[in-house]
Coordinates of C-alpha atoms in Angstrom, one line a residue:
X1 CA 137.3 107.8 94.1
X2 CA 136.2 110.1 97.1
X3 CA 134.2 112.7 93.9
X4 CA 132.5 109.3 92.6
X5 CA 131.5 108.8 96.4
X6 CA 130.6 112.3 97.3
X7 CA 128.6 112.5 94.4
X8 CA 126.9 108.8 95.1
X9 CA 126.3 110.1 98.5
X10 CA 124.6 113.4 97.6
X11 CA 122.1 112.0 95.3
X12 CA 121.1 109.3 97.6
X13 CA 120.2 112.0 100.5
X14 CA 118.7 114.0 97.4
X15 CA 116.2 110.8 96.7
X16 CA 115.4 110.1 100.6
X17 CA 114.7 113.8 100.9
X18 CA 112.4 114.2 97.7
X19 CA 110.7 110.7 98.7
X20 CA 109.8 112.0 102.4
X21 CA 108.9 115.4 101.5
X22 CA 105.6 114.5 101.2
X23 CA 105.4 114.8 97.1
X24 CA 102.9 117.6 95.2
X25 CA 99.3 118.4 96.4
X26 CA 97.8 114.9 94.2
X27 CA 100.2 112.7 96.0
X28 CA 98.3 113.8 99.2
X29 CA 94.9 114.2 97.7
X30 CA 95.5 110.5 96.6
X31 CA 96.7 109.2 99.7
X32 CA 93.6 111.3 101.6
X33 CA 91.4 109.7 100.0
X34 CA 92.1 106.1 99.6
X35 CA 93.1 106.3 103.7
X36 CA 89.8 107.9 104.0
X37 CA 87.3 105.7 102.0
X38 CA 89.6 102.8 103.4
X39 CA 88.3 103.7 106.5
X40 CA 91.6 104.2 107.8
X41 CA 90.9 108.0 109.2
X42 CA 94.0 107.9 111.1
X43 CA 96.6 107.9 107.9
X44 CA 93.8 110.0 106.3
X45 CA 94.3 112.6 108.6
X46 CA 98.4 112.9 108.2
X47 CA 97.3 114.7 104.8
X48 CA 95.2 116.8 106.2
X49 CA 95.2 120.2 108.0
X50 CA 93.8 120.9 111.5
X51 CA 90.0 121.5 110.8
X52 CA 90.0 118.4 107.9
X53 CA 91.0 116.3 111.2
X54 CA 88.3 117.6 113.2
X55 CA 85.9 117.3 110.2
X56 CA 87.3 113.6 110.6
X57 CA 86.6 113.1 113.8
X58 CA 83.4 114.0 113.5
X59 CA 82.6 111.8 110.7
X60 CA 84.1 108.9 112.9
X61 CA 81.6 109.9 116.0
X62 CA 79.0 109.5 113.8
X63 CA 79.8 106.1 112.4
X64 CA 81.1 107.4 108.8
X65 CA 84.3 105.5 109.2
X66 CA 82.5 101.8 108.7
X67 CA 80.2 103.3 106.0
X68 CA 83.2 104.4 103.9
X69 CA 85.3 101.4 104.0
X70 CA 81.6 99.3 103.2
X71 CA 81.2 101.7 100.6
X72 CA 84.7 101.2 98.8
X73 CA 85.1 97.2 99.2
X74 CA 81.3 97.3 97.7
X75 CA 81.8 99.7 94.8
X76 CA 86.0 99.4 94.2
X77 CA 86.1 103.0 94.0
X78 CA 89.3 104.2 92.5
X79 CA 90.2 107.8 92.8
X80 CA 92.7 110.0 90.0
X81 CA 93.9 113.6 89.9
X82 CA 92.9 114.6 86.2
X83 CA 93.8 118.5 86.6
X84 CA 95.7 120.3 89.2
X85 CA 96.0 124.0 90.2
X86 CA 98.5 125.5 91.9
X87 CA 98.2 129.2 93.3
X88 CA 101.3 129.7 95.8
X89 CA 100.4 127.7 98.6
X90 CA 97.0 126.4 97.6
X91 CA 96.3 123.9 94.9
X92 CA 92.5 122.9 93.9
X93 CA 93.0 119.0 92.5
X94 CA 89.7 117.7 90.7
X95 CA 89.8 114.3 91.3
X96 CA 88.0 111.1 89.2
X97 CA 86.2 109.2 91.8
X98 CA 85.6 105.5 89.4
X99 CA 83.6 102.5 91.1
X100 CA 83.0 98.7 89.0
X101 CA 79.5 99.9 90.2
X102 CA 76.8 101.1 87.6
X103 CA 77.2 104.5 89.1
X104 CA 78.5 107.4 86.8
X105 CA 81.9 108.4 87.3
X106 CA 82.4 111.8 89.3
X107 CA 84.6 115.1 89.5
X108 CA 85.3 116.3 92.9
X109 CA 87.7 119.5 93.7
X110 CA 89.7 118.9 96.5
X111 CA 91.4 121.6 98.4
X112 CA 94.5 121.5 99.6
X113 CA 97.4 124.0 101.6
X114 CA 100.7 123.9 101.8
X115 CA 101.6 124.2 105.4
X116 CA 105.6 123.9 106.8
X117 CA 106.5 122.5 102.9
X118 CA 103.5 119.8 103.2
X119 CA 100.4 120.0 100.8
X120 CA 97.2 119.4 103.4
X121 CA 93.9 118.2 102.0
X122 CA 91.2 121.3 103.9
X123 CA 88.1 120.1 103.7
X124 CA 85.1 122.3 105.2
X125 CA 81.4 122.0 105.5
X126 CA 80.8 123.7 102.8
X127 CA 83.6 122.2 100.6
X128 CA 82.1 118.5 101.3
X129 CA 78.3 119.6 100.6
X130 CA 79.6 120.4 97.6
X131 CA 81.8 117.1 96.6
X132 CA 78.7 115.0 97.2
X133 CA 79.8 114.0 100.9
X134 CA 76.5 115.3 102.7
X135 CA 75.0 111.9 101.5
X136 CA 77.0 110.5 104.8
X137 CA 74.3 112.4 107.6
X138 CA 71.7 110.3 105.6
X139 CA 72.8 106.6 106.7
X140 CA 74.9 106.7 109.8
X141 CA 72.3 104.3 111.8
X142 CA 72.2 106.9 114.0
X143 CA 68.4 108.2 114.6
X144 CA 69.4 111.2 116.0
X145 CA 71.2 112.1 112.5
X146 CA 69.5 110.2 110.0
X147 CA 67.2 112.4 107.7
X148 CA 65.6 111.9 104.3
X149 CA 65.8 114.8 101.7
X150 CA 62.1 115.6 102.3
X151 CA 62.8 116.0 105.6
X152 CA 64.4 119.4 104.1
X153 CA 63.4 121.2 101.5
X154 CA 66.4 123.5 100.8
X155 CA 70.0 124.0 102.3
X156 CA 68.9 126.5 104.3
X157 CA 66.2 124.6 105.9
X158 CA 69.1 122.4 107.2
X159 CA 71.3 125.2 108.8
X160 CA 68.4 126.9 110.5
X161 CA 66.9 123.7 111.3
X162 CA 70.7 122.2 112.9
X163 CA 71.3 125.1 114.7
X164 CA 69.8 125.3 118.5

């Protein structure tokens, strides 16, 4: 009777432990990015590492927050991990961003690092210019950011220009 409890007991702390450990890196890729487009930056930035936050914040100082969670109830967009890689403590997941929208479907790598047994979704500059994010400085209805492409001809138009 005490073995059949034991044992009952030690795969019950087992579960809670696997289910609060924060699962692989596409549970929190996932759960990023759903928070994120949600508009929920708060939750988004549990799964993310220090400069993803400030990234974050950022995007929320410049209105981002409303336009993503306009931009998912509009489109339904629908996210899936289709291909993970896993290289000690850094994974690369390419994600399947789907909307009910005309728009073609599209395949985004998202970074991630394991920090303190967490996987962390690290986003940079860089990283989001190339997932398609950049869109964002266009439309924040903020006339000190808003730009069209033509008001830059190249990427590095845009660095030289930005920086003062």
């Amino acid at each position: 009777m005490k073995k059949s409890i034991l044992k009952t007991f030690l795969v019950s702390c087992f579960l809670v432990l696997t289910a609060c450990g924060g699962g692989g890196p596409e549970i929190a890729t996932i759960n990023f990015l759903e928070s994120m487009y949600s508009g929920d930056f708060e939750t988004a930035k549990q799964y993310a590492t220090t400069d993803t936050k400030s990234m974050l914040t950022m995007l929320e100082s410049f209105g981002a927050k409303d336009q993503f969670a306009d931009k998912m109830k509009e489109s339904e967009m629908e996210f899936e991990v289709i291909e993970t890689k896993i290289d000690g403590d850094t994974a690369v997941c390419k994600v399947k961003m789907s909307s009910s929208e005309d728009e073609k479907d599209q395949d985004m790598p998202i970074s991630l690092v394991k920090k303190d047994g967490e996987w962390l979704v690290d986003m940079n500059k860089e990283s989001m210019n190339k997932e398609g994010m950049n869109d964002l400085d266009k439309e924040t209805g903020n006339p000190d950011t808003d730009y069209d492409d033509e008001d830059y001809e190249d990427e590095d138009d845009y660095e030289e220009d930005d920086v003062e």
